[in-house]
Amino acid sequence: MEKNKMVLEYSARLGRPGRGVTVIIKPTKKSNYGNLVDILDEIKIANITSYAIVPQFTPEESKLLASN
């Protein structure tokens, strides 16, 4: 919430009010609907108004996930 507030203040100083943090959500094949709902709830609590759900991973991200 603090980071979003800082970004909102910064964008307002630049003359673009209302542009806060954009969150990119990348669910894996192991995640379920409940996981996504939990994440969306947290985004709502943090007053983040801009997010995207992207099901693709870069090769680096896939490698990182495979190492876990």
PDB file of N, CA, C and O in Angstrom:
ATOM      1  N   MET A   1       0.825  -1.181   0.000  1.00  0.00           N
ATOM      2  CA  MET A   1       0.000   0.000   0.000  1.00  0.00           C
ATOM      3  C   MET A   1       0.877   1.255   0.000  1.00  0.00           C
ATOM      4  O   MET A   1       0.528   2.233  -0.643  1.00  0.00           O
ATOM      5  N   GLU A   2       1.994   1.176   0.739  1.00  0.00           N
ATOM      6  CA  GLU A   2       2.882   2.335   0.788  1.00  0.00           C
ATOM      7  C   GLU A   2       3.499   2.620  -0.580  1.00  0.00           C
ATOM      8  O   GLU A   2       3.594   3.769  -0.994  1.00  0.00           O
ATOM      9  N   LYS A   3       3.917   1.554  -1.266  1.00  0.00           N
ATOM     10  CA  LYS A   3       4.528   1.725  -2.592  1.00  0.00           C
ATOM     11  C   LYS A   3       3.514   2.311  -3.567  1.00  0.00           C
ATOM     12  O   LYS A   3       3.839   3.198  -4.347  1.00  0.00           O
ATOM     13  N   ASN A   4       2.290   1.840  -3.525  1.00  0.00           N
ATOM     14  CA  ASN A   4       1.250   2.372  -4.407  1.00  0.00           C
ATOM     15  C   ASN A   4       1.009   3.846  -4.113  1.00  0.00           C
ATOM     16  O   ASN A   4       0.860   4.658  -5.027  1.00  0.00           O
ATOM     17  N   LYS A   5       1.002   4.213  -2.831  1.00  0.00           N
ATOM     18  CA  LYS A   5       0.810   5.614  -2.459  1.00  0.00           C
ATOM     19  C   LYS A   5       1.949   6.475  -2.998  1.00  0.00           C
ATOM     20  O   LYS A   5       1.711   7.560  -3.540  1.00  0.00           O
ATOM     21  N   MET A   6       3.178   5.969  -2.895  1.00  0.00           N
ATOM     22  CA  MET A   6       4.330   6.710  -3.409  1.00  0.00           C
ATOM     23  C   MET A   6       4.232   6.909  -4.922  1.00  0.00           C
ATOM     24  O   MET A   6       4.505   7.991  -5.442  1.00  0.00           O
ATOM     25  N   VAL A   7       3.816   5.862  -5.630  1.00  0.00           N
ATOM     26  CA  VAL A   7       3.697   5.954  -7.086  1.00  0.00           C
ATOM     27  C   VAL A   7       2.576   6.913  -7.467  1.00  0.00           C
ATOM     28  O   VAL A   7       2.714   7.688  -8.418  1.00  0.00           O
ATOM     29  N   LEU A   8       1.470   6.880  -6.757  1.00  0.00           N
ATOM     30  CA  LEU A   8       0.369   7.819  -7.031  1.00  0.00           C
ATOM     31  C   LEU A   8       0.805   9.268  -6.825  1.00  0.00           C
ATOM     32  O   LEU A   8       0.479  10.140  -7.638  1.00  0.00           O
ATOM     33  N   GLU A   9       1.541   9.518  -5.754  1.00  0.00           N
ATOM     34  CA  GLU A   9       2.036  10.882  -5.504  1.00  0.00           C
ATOM     35  C   GLU A   9       3.009  11.311  -6.595  1.00  0.00           C
ATOM     36  O   GLU A   9       2.968  12.450  -7.069  1.00  0.00           O
ATOM     37  N   TYR A  10       3.890  10.403  -6.992  1.00  0.00           N
ATOM     38  CA  TYR A  10       4.871  10.702  -8.032  1.00  0.00           C
ATOM     39  C   TYR A  10       4.178  11.008  -9.364  1.00  0.00           C
ATOM     40  O   TYR A  10       4.504  11.986 -10.038  1.00  0.00           O
ATOM     41  N   SER A  11       3.209  10.185  -9.736  1.00  0.00           N
ATOM     42  CA  SER A  11       2.524  10.411 -11.013  1.00  0.00           C
ATOM     43  C   SER A  11       1.702  11.705 -10.975  1.00  0.00           C
ATOM     44  O   SER A  11       1.574  12.394 -11.988  1.00  0.00           O
ATOM     45  N   ALA A  12       1.168  12.063  -9.806  1.00  0.00           N
ATOM     46  CA  ALA A  12       0.432  13.327  -9.684  1.00  0.00           C
ATOM     47  C   ALA A  12       1.377  14.515  -9.896  1.00  0.00           C
ATOM     48  O   ALA A  12       1.009  15.500 -10.539  1.00  0.00           O
ATOM     49  N   ARG A  13       2.599  14.409  -9.358  1.00  0.00           N
ATOM     50  CA  ARG A  13       3.578  15.483  -9.567  1.00  0.00           C
ATOM     51  C   ARG A  13       3.956  15.617 -11.035  1.00  0.00           C
ATOM     52  O   ARG A  13       4.302  16.693 -11.494  1.00  0.00           O
ATOM     53  N   LEU A  14       3.898  14.519 -11.779  1.00  0.00           N
ATOM     54  CA  LEU A  14       4.211  14.548 -13.203  1.00  0.00           C
ATOM     55  C   LEU A  14       3.026  14.993 -14.052  1.00  0.00           C
ATOM     56  O   LEU A  14       3.123  15.065 -15.277  1.00  0.00           O
ATOM     57  N   GLY A  15       1.900  15.260 -13.419  1.00  0.00           N
ATOM     58  CA  GLY A  15       0.716  15.704 -14.142  1.00  0.00           C
ATOM     59  C   GLY A  15      -0.149  14.568 -14.649  1.00  0.00           C
ATOM     60  O   GLY A  15      -0.976  14.757 -15.535  1.00  0.00           O
ATOM     61  N   ARG A  16       0.031  13.377 -14.106  1.00  0.00           N
ATOM     62  CA  ARG A  16      -0.770  12.202 -14.486  1.00  0.00           C
ATOM     63  C   ARG A  16      -1.406  11.591 -13.235  1.00  0.00           C
ATOM     64  O   ARG A  16      -1.032  10.497 -12.821  1.00  0.00           O
ATOM     65  N   PRO A  17      -2.349  12.287 -12.639  1.00  0.00           N
ATOM     66  CA  PRO A  17      -2.941  11.773 -11.401  1.00  0.00           C
ATOM     67  C   PRO A  17      -3.704  10.470 -11.626  1.00  0.00           C
ATOM     68  O   PRO A  17      -4.247  10.225 -12.692  1.00  0.00           O
ATOM     69  N   GLY A  18      -3.695   9.630 -10.603  1.00  0.00           N
ATOM     70  CA  GLY A  18      -4.454   8.388 -10.657  1.00  0.00           C
ATOM     71  C   GLY A  18      -3.721   7.217 -11.281  1.00  0.00           C
ATOM     72  O   GLY A  18      -4.292   6.140 -11.412  1.00  0.00           O
ATOM     73  N   ARG A  19      -2.461   7.394 -11.652  1.00  0.00           N
ATOM     74  CA  ARG A  19      -1.692   6.287 -12.229  1.00  0.00           C
ATOM     75  C   ARG A  19      -0.825   5.669 -11.144  1.00  0.00           C
ATOM     76  O   ARG A  19       0.251   6.152 -10.847  1.00  0.00           O
ATOM     77  N   GLY A  20      -1.309   4.587 -10.581  1.00  0.00           N
ATOM     78  CA  GLY A  20      -0.581   3.903  -9.514  1.00  0.00           C
ATOM     79  C   GLY A  20       0.170   2.697 -10.051  1.00  0.00           C
ATOM     80  O   GLY A  20       0.479   2.596 -11.234  1.00  0.00           O
ATOM     81  N   VAL A  21       0.438   1.786  -9.168  1.00  0.00           N
ATOM     82  CA  VAL A  21       1.168   0.568  -9.491  1.00  0.00           C
ATOM     83  C   VAL A  21       0.301  -0.340 -10.358  1.00  0.00           C
ATOM     84  O   VAL A  21      -0.906  -0.453 -10.144  1.00  0.00           O
ATOM     85  N   THR A  22       0.919  -0.987 -11.324  1.00  0.00           N
ATOM     86  CA  THR A  22       0.253  -2.026 -12.107  1.00  0.00           C
ATOM     87  C   THR A  22       0.860  -3.368 -11.714  1.00  0.00           C
ATOM     88  O   THR A  22       2.075  -3.541 -11.769  1.00  0.00           O
ATOM     89  N   VAL A  23       0.024  -4.295 -11.302  1.00  0.00           N
ATOM     90  CA  VAL A  23       0.476  -5.606 -10.858  1.00  0.00           C
ATOM     91  C   VAL A  23       0.240  -6.620 -11.976  1.00  0.00           C
ATOM     92  O   VAL A  23      -0.834  -6.660 -12.572  1.00  0.00           O
ATOM     93  N   ILE A  24       1.253  -7.432 -12.244  1.00  0.00           N
ATOM     94  CA  ILE A  24       1.135  -8.507 -13.228  1.00  0.00           C
ATOM     95  C   ILE A  24       1.044  -9.818 -12.460  1.00  0.00           C
ATOM     96  O   ILE A  24       1.957 -10.164 -11.707  1.00  0.00           O
ATOM     97  N   ILE A  25      -0.039 -10.537 -12.657  1.00  0.00           N
ATOM     98  CA  ILE A  25      -0.276 -11.822 -11.986  1.00  0.00           C
ATOM     99  C   ILE A  25      -0.021 -12.925 -12.997  1.00  0.00           C
ATOM    100  O   ILE A  25      -0.617 -12.944 -14.073  1.00  0.00           O
ATOM    101  N   LYS A  26       0.879 -13.853 -12.647  1.00  0.00           N
ATOM    102  CA  LYS A  26       1.205 -14.959 -13.543  1.00  0.00           C
ATOM    103  C   LYS A  26       0.964 -16.285 -12.816  1.00  0.00           C
ATOM    104  O   LYS A  26       1.865 -16.849 -12.205  1.00  0.00           O
ATOM    105  N   PRO A  27      -0.270 -16.788 -12.877  1.00  0.00           N
ATOM    106  CA  PRO A  27      -0.553 -18.058 -12.201  1.00  0.00           C
ATOM    107  C   PRO A  27       0.087 -19.234 -12.940  1.00  0.00           C
ATOM    108  O   PRO A  27       0.156 -19.249 -14.167  1.00  0.00           O
ATOM    109  N   THR A  28       0.577 -20.200 -12.178  1.00  0.00           N
ATOM    110  CA  THR A  28       1.168 -21.398 -12.779  1.00  0.00           C
ATOM    111  C   THR A  28       0.094 -22.451 -12.979  1.00  0.00           C
ATOM    112  O   THR A  28      -1.056 -22.284 -12.560  1.00  0.00           O
ATOM    113  N   LYS A  29       0.467 -23.556 -13.582  1.00  0.00           N
ATOM    114  CA  LYS A  29      -0.473 -24.662 -13.785  1.00  0.00           C
ATOM    115  C   LYS A  29      -0.865 -25.308 -12.462  1.00  0.00           C
ATOM    116  O   LYS A  29      -1.906 -25.939 -12.361  1.00  0.00           O
ATOM    117  N   LYS A  30      -0.023 -25.140 -11.443  1.00  0.00           N
ATOM    118  CA  LYS A  30      -0.307 -25.713 -10.128  1.00  0.00           C
ATOM    119  C   LYS A  30      -1.270 -24.854  -9.309  1.00  0.00           C
ATOM    120  O   LYS A  30      -1.822 -25.310  -8.323  1.00  0.00           O
ATOM    121  N   SER A  31      -1.450 -23.593  -9.690  1.00  0.00           N
ATOM    122  CA  SER A  31      -2.347 -22.731  -8.917  1.00  0.00           C
ATOM    123  C   SER A  31      -3.800 -23.067  -9.246  1.00  0.00           C
ATOM    124  O   SER A  31      -4.108 -23.579 -10.312  1.00  0.00           O
ATOM    125  N   ASN A  32      -4.662 -22.758  -8.305  1.00  0.00           N
ATOM    126  CA  ASN A  32      -6.085 -23.041  -8.513  1.00  0.00           C
ATOM    127  C   ASN A  32      -6.883 -21.739  -8.445  1.00  0.00           C
ATOM    128  O   ASN A  32      -6.340 -20.671  -8.199  1.00  0.00           O
ATOM    129  N   TYR A  33      -8.151 -21.850  -8.653  1.00  0.00           N
ATOM    130  CA  TYR A  33      -9.032 -20.680  -8.664  1.00  0.00           C
ATOM    131  C   TYR A  33      -8.976 -19.928  -7.340  1.00  0.00           C
ATOM    132  O   TYR A  33      -8.953 -18.698  -7.308  1.00  0.00           O
ATOM    133  N   GLY A  34      -8.921 -20.660  -6.242  1.00  0.00           N
ATOM    134  CA  GLY A  34      -8.860 -20.036  -4.922  1.00  0.00           C
ATOM    135  C   GLY A  34      -7.617 -19.180  -4.748  1.00  0.00           C
ATOM    136  O   GLY A  34      -7.669 -18.112  -4.123  1.00  0.00           O
ATOM    137  N   ASN A  35      -6.470 -19.652  -5.299  1.00  0.00           N
ATOM    138  CA  ASN A  35      -5.240 -18.861  -5.233  1.00  0.00           C
ATOM    139  C   ASN A  35      -5.427 -17.523  -5.924  1.00  0.00           C
ATOM    140  O   ASN A  35      -5.015 -16.479  -5.406  1.00  0.00           O
ATOM    141  N   LEU A  36      -6.044 -17.551  -7.088  1.00  0.00           N
ATOM    142  CA  LEU A  36      -6.263 -16.319  -7.850  1.00  0.00           C
ATOM    143  C   LEU A  36      -7.207 -15.377  -7.113  1.00  0.00           C
ATOM    144  O   LEU A  36      -6.965 -14.171  -7.039  1.00  0.00           O
ATOM    145  N   VAL A  37      -8.249 -15.925  -6.530  1.00  0.00           N
ATOM    146  CA  VAL A  37      -9.197 -15.105  -5.769  1.00  0.00           C
ATOM    147  C   VAL A  37      -8.493 -14.462  -4.571  1.00  0.00           C
ATOM    148  O   VAL A  37      -8.697 -13.277  -4.284  1.00  0.00           O
ATOM    149  N   ASP A  38      -7.628 -15.219  -3.885  1.00  0.00           N
ATOM    150  CA  ASP A  38      -6.879 -14.667  -2.755  1.00  0.00           C
ATOM    151  C   ASP A  38      -5.999 -13.499  -3.192  1.00  0.00           C
ATOM    152  O   ASP A  38      -5.924 -12.474  -2.513  1.00  0.00           O
ATOM    153  N   ILE A  39      -5.330 -13.647  -4.330  1.00  0.00           N
ATOM    154  CA  ILE A  39      -4.469 -12.582  -4.840  1.00  0.00           C
ATOM    155  C   ILE A  39      -5.303 -11.351  -5.188  1.00  0.00           C
ATOM    156  O   ILE A  39      -4.938 -10.217  -4.857  1.00  0.00           O
ATOM    157  N   LEU A  40      -6.429 -11.564  -5.854  1.00  0.00           N
ATOM    158  CA  LEU A  40      -7.295 -10.433  -6.216  1.00  0.00           C
ATOM    159  C   LEU A  40      -7.844  -9.723  -4.973  1.00  0.00           C
ATOM    160  O   LEU A  40      -7.980  -8.501  -4.967  1.00  0.00           O
ATOM    161  N   ASP A  41      -8.131 -10.478  -3.921  1.00  0.00           N
ATOM    162  CA  ASP A  41      -8.569  -9.874  -2.662  1.00  0.00           C
ATOM    163  C   ASP A  41      -7.473  -8.975  -2.081  1.00  0.00           C
ATOM    164  O   ASP A  41      -7.754  -7.866  -1.623  1.00  0.00           O
ATOM    165  N   GLU A  42      -6.238  -9.461  -2.105  1.00  0.00           N
ATOM    166  CA  GLU A  42      -5.125  -8.659  -1.586  1.00  0.00           C
ATOM    167  C   GLU A  42      -4.901  -7.402  -2.411  1.00  0.00           C
ATOM    168  O   GLU A  42      -4.579  -6.343  -1.871  1.00  0.00           O
ATOM    169  N   ILE A  43      -5.079  -7.504  -3.709  1.00  0.00           N
ATOM    170  CA  ILE A  43      -4.946  -6.335  -4.585  1.00  0.00           C
ATOM    171  C   ILE A  43      -6.009  -5.299  -4.233  1.00  0.00           C
ATOM    172  O   ILE A  43      -5.736  -4.105  -4.174  1.00  0.00           O
ATOM    173  N   LYS A  44      -7.208  -5.759  -3.977  1.00  0.00           N
ATOM    174  CA  LYS A  44      -8.304  -4.861  -3.591  1.00  0.00           C
ATOM    175  C   LYS A  44      -8.006  -4.184  -2.253  1.00  0.00           C
ATOM    176  O   LYS A  44      -8.209  -2.977  -2.098  1.00  0.00           O
ATOM    177  N   ILE A  45      -7.498  -4.946  -1.293  1.00  0.00           N
ATOM    178  CA  ILE A  45      -7.160  -4.401   0.024  1.00  0.00           C
ATOM    179  C   ILE A  45      -6.088  -3.318  -0.094  1.00  0.00           C
ATOM    180  O   ILE A  45      -6.132  -2.304   0.600  1.00  0.00           O
ATOM    181  N   ALA A  46      -5.134  -3.516  -1.011  1.00  0.00           N
ATOM    182  CA  ALA A  46      -4.033  -2.567  -1.194  1.00  0.00           C
ATOM    183  C   ALA A  46      -4.422  -1.380  -2.072  1.00  0.00           C
ATOM    184  O   ALA A  46      -3.579  -0.546  -2.386  1.00  0.00           O
ATOM    185  N   ASN A  47      -5.680  -1.304  -2.477  1.00  0.00           N
ATOM    186  CA  ASN A  47      -6.182  -0.211  -3.325  1.00  0.00           C
ATOM    187  C   ASN A  47      -5.447  -0.099  -4.652  1.00  0.00           C
ATOM    188  O   ASN A  47      -5.214   0.999  -5.152  1.00  0.00           O
ATOM    189  N   ILE A  48      -5.072  -1.224  -5.209  1.00  0.00           N
ATOM    190  CA  ILE A  48      -4.441  -1.247  -6.524  1.00  0.00           C
ATOM    191  C   ILE A  48      -5.543  -1.432  -7.553  1.00  0.00           C
ATOM    192  O   ILE A  48      -6.312  -2.387  -7.492  1.00  0.00           O
ATOM    193  N   THR A  49      -5.628  -0.492  -8.493  1.00  0.00           N
ATOM    194  CA  THR A  49      -6.726  -0.502  -9.449  1.00  0.00           C
ATOM    195  C   THR A  49      -6.333  -1.047 -10.811  1.00  0.00           C
ATOM    196  O   THR A  49      -7.182  -1.242 -11.666  1.00  0.00           O
ATOM    197  N   SER A  50      -5.060  -1.287 -11.015  1.00  0.00           N
ATOM    198  CA  SER A  50      -4.606  -1.747 -12.323  1.00  0.00           C
ATOM    199  C   SER A  50      -3.824  -3.054 -12.174  1.00  0.00           C
ATOM    200  O   SER A  50      -2.799  -3.097 -11.479  1.00  0.00           O
ATOM    201  N   TYR A  51      -4.329  -4.107 -12.816  1.00  0.00           N
ATOM    202  CA  TYR A  51      -3.633  -5.388 -12.781  1.00  0.00           C
ATOM    203  C   TYR A  51      -3.917  -6.152 -14.069  1.00  0.00           C
ATOM    204  O   TYR A  51      -4.862  -5.858 -14.791  1.00  0.00           O
ATOM    205  N   ALA A  52      -3.059  -7.122 -14.348  1.00  0.00           N
ATOM    206  CA  ALA A  52      -3.238  -7.977 -15.519  1.00  0.00           C
ATOM    207  C   ALA A  52      -2.946  -9.414 -15.117  1.00  0.00           C
ATOM    208  O   ALA A  52      -2.029  -9.674 -14.334  1.00  0.00           O
ATOM    209  N   ILE A  53      -3.725 -10.337 -15.669  1.00  0.00           N
ATOM    210  CA  ILE A  53      -3.493 -11.763 -15.451  1.00  0.00           C
ATOM    211  C   ILE A  53      -2.894 -12.309 -16.742  1.00  0.00           C
ATOM    212  O   ILE A  53      -3.545 -12.303 -17.786  1.00  0.00           O
ATOM    213  N   VAL A  54      -1.645 -12.757 -16.658  1.00  0.00           N
ATOM    214  CA  VAL A  54      -0.902 -13.192 -17.834  1.00  0.00           C
ATOM    215  C   VAL A  54      -0.476 -14.644 -17.623  1.00  0.00           C
ATOM    216  O   VAL A  54       0.313 -14.929 -16.725  1.00  0.00           O
ATOM    217  N   PRO A  55      -0.961 -15.575 -18.438  1.00  0.00           N
ATOM    218  CA  PRO A  55      -0.634 -16.986 -18.230  1.00  0.00           C
ATOM    219  C   PRO A  55       0.682 -17.433 -18.875  1.00  0.00           C
ATOM    220  O   PRO A  55       1.018 -18.602 -18.820  1.00  0.00           O
ATOM    221  N   GLN A  56       1.432 -16.522 -19.494  1.00  0.00           N
ATOM    222  CA  GLN A  56       2.677 -16.909 -20.151  1.00  0.00           C
ATOM    223  C   GLN A  56       3.875 -16.573 -19.281  1.00  0.00           C
ATOM    224  O   GLN A  56       3.864 -15.612 -18.526  1.00  0.00           O
ATOM    225  N   PHE A  57       4.931 -17.379 -19.440  1.00  0.00           N
ATOM    226  CA  PHE A  57       6.165 -17.177 -18.710  1.00  0.00           C
ATOM    227  C   PHE A  57       7.318 -17.039 -19.686  1.00  0.00           C
ATOM    228  O   PHE A  57       7.345 -17.690 -20.727  1.00  0.00           O
ATOM    229  N   THR A  58       8.280 -16.194 -19.335  1.00  0.00           N
ATOM    230  CA  THR A  58       9.499 -16.093 -20.132  1.00  0.00           C
ATOM    231  C   THR A  58      10.344 -17.334 -19.867  1.00  0.00           C
ATOM    232  O   THR A  58      10.136 -18.030 -18.860  1.00  0.00           O
ATOM    233  N   PRO A  59      11.308 -17.635 -20.725  1.00  0.00           N
ATOM    234  CA  PRO A  59      12.177 -18.789 -20.466  1.00  0.00           C
ATOM    235  C   PRO A  59      12.886 -18.689 -19.107  1.00  0.00           C
ATOM    236  O   PRO A  59      13.042 -19.700 -18.410  1.00  0.00           O
ATOM    237  N   GLU A  60      13.283 -17.487 -18.716  1.00  0.00           N
ATOM    238  CA  GLU A  60      13.944 -17.306 -17.423  1.00  0.00           C
ATOM    239  C   GLU A  60      12.996 -17.621 -16.269  1.00  0.00           C
ATOM    240  O   GLU A  60      13.388 -18.238 -15.280  1.00  0.00           O
ATOM    241  N   GLU A  61      11.752 -17.179 -16.391  1.00  0.00           N
ATOM    242  CA  GLU A  61      10.767 -17.448 -15.342  1.00  0.00           C
ATOM    243  C   GLU A  61      10.462 -18.941 -15.267  1.00  0.00           C
ATOM    244  O   GLU A  61      10.334 -19.491 -14.170  1.00  0.00           O
ATOM    245  N   SER A  62      10.357 -19.605 -16.405  1.00  0.00           N
ATOM    246  CA  SER A  62      10.111 -21.052 -16.417  1.00  0.00           C
ATOM    247  C   SER A  62      11.257 -21.798 -15.763  1.00  0.00           C
ATOM    248  O   SER A  62      11.040 -22.755 -15.002  1.00  0.00           O
ATOM    249  N   LYS A  63      12.472 -21.353 -16.018  1.00  0.00           N
ATOM    250  CA  LYS A  63      13.650 -21.984 -15.419  1.00  0.00           C
ATOM    251  C   LYS A  63      13.631 -21.786 -13.906  1.00  0.00           C
ATOM    252  O   LYS A  63      13.924 -22.720 -13.150  1.00  0.00           O
ATOM    253  N   LEU A  64      13.273 -20.598 -13.461  1.00  0.00           N
ATOM    254  CA  LEU A  64      13.199 -20.310 -12.044  1.00  0.00           C
ATOM    255  C   LEU A  64      12.135 -21.170 -11.365  1.00  0.00           C
ATOM    256  O   LEU A  64      12.368 -21.733 -10.276  1.00  0.00           O
ATOM    257  N   LEU A  65      10.991 -21.320 -11.997  1.00  0.00           N
ATOM    258  CA  LEU A  65       9.916 -22.150 -11.435  1.00  0.00           C
ATOM    259  C   LEU A  65      10.322 -23.617 -11.368  1.00  0.00           C
ATOM    260  O   LEU A  65       9.981 -24.326 -10.435  1.00  0.00           O
ATOM    261  N   ALA A  66      11.056 -24.078 -12.374  1.00  0.00           N
ATOM    262  CA  ALA A  66      11.492 -25.465 -12.414  1.00  0.00           C
ATOM    263  C   ALA A  66      12.508 -25.773 -11.304  1.00  0.00           C
ATOM    264  O   ALA A  66      12.587 -26.909 -10.825  1.00  0.00           O
ATOM    265  N   SER A  67      13.247 -24.770 -10.875  1.00  0.00           N
ATOM    266  CA  SER A  67      14.257 -24.977  -9.832  1.00  0.00           C
ATOM    267  C   SER A  67      13.651 -25.118  -8.446  1.00  0.00           C
ATOM    268  O   SER A  67      14.304 -25.554  -7.517  1.00  0.00           O
ATOM    269  N   ASN A  68      12.385 -24.744  -8.292  1.00  0.00           N
ATOM    270  CA  ASN A  68      11.721 -24.848  -6.980  1.00  0.00           C
ATOM    271  C   ASN A  68      11.130 -26.172  -6.827  1.00  0.00           C
ATOM    272  O   ASN A  68      10.461 -26.866  -6.802  1.00  0.00           O
TER     273      ASN A  68
END
